[in-house]
mmCIF file of C-alpha atoms in Angstrom:
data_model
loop_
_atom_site.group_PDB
_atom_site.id
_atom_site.type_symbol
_atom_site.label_atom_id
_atom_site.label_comp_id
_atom_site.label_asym_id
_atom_site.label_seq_id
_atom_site.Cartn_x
_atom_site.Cartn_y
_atom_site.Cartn_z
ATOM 1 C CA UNK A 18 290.868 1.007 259.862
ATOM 2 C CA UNK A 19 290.127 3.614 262.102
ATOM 3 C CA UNK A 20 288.279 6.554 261.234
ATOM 4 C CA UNK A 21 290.174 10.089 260.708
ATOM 5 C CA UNK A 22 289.337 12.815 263.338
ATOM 6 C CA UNK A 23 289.805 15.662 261.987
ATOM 7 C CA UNK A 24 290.389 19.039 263.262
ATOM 8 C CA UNK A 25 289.481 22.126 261.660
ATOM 9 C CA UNK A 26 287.891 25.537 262.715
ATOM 10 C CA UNK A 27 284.461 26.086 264.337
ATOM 11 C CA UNK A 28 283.509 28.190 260.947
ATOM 12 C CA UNK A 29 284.744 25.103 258.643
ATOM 13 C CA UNK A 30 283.136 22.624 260.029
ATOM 14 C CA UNK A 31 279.731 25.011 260.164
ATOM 15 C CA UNK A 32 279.896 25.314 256.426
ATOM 16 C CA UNK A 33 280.914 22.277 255.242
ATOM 17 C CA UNK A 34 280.619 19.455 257.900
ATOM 18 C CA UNK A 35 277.754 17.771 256.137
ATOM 19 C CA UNK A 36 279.281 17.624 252.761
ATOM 20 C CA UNK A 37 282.621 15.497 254.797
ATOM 21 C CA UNK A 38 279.975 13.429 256.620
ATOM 22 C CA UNK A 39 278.784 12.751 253.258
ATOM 23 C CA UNK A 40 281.761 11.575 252.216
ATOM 24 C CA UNK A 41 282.833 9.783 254.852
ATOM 25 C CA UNK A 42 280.175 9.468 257.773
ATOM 26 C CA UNK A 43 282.976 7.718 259.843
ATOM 27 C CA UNK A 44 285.149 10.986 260.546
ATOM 28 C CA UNK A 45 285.513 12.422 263.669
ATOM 29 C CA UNK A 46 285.981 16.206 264.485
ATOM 30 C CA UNK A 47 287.676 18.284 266.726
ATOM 31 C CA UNK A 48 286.807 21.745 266.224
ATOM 32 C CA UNK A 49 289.010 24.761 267.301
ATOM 33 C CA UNK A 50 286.113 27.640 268.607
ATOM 34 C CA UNK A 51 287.571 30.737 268.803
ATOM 35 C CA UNK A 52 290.773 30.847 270.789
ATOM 36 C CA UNK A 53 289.378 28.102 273.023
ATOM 37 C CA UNK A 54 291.840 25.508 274.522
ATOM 38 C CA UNK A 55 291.951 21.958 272.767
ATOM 39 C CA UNK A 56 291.869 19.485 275.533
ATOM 40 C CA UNK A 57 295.088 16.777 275.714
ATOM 41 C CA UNK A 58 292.370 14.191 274.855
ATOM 42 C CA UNK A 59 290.976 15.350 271.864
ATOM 43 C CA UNK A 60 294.902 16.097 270.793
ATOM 44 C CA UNK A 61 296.171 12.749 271.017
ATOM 45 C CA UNK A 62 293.044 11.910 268.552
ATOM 46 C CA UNK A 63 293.742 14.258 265.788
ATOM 47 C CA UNK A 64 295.061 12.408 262.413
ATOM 48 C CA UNK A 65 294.224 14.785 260.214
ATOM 49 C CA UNK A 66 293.965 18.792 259.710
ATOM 50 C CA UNK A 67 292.591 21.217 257.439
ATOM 51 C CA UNK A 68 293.859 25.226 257.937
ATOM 52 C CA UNK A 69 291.553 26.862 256.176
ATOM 53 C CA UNK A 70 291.181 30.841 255.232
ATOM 54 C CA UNK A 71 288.930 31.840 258.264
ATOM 55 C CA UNK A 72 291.891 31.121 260.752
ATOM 56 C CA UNK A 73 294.146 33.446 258.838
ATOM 57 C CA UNK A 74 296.085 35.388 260.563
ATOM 58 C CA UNK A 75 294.066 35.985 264.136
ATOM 59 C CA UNK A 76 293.856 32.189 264.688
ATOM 60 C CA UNK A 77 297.069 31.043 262.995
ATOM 61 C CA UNK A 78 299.556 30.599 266.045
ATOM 62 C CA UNK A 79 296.737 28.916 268.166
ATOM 63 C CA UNK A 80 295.626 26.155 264.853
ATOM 64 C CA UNK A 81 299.432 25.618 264.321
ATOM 65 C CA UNK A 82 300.021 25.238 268.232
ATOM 66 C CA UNK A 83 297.510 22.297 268.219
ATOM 67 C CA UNK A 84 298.973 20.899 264.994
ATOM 68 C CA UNK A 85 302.074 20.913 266.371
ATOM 69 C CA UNK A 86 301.130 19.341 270.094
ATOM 70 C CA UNK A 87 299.014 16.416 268.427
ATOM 71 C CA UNK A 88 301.303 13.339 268.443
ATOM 72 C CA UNK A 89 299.222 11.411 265.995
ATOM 73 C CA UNK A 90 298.770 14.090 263.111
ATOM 74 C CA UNK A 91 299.465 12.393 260.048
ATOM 75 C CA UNK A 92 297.968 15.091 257.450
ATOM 76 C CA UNK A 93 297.908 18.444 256.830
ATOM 77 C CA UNK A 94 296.240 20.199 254.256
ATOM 78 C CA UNK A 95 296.630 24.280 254.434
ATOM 79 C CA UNK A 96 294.179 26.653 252.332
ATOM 80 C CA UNK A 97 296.669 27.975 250.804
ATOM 81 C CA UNK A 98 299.813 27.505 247.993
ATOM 82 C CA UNK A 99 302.839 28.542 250.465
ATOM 83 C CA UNK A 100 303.874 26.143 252.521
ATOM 84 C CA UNK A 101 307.428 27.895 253.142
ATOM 85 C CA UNK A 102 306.787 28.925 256.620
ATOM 86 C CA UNK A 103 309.309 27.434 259.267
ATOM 87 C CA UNK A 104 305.861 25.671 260.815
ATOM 88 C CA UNK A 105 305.227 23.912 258.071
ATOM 89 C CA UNK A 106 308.723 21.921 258.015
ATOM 90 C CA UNK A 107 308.880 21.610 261.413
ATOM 91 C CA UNK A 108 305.725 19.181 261.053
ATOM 92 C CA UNK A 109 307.351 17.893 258.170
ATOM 93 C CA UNK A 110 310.026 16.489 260.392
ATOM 94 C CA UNK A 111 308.154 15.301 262.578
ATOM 95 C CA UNK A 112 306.213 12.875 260.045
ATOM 96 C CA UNK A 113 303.324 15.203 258.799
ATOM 97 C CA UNK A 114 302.438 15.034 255.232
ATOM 98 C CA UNK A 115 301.705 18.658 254.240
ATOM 99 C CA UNK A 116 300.041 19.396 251.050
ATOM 100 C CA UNK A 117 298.828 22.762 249.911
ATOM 101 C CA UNK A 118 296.387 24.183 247.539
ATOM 102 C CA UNK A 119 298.360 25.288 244.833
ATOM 103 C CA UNK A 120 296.914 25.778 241.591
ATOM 104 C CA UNK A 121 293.144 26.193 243.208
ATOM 105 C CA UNK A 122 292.539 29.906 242.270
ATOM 106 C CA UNK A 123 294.330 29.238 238.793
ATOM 107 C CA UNK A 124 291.334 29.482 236.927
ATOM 108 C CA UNK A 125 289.936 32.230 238.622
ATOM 109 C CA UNK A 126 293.309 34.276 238.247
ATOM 110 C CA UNK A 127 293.569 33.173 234.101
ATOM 111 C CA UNK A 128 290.799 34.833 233.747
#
């Protein structure tokens, strides 16, 4: 099996890189910085994808651009509970599994 190459944003990967290496010192990263272009190679490597809070909203159109451009993107996993958004089922239908965070602030909120 291959290993995952993920892509997330510059700030992710800064603040919690080591703890995936950790995990799995096999995955690969592609890391959107800033509003920089993502190269056609590293897109036809992504499997995986993690949108997490610090690309919301300035950075949403460009993350979901190379989400939606990456022909081998099996996974999705979004920072937040709403996955309603017209993006979201249009990666559906094109084979992404998109999961969400729902029920992560729970606790928090109960309280």
């Amino acid at each position: 099996m291959s290993p995952a190459v993920l892509f997330c944003s510059d700030a992710f990967w800064t603040d919690h890189g080591p703890e995936i290496i950790d995990i799995d010192p096999r995955v690969e990263v592609v890391r959107l910085v800033g509003t920089e272009h993502v190269p056609p190679a590293d897109l036809d490597r992504i499997t995986a994808a993690f949108f997490s809070p610090d690309v919301w909203p300035e950075r949403s159109a460009n993350f979901m651009g190379v989400c939606l451009r990456a022909p081998r993107l099996q996974w999705l996993q979004t920072m937040s509970a709403g996955t309603d958004h017209p993006v979201f089922a249009q990666l559906r239908s094109s084979g992404v599994t998109v999961t969400n965070s729902s029920g992560t602030s729970a606790p928090s909120i109960a309280q």
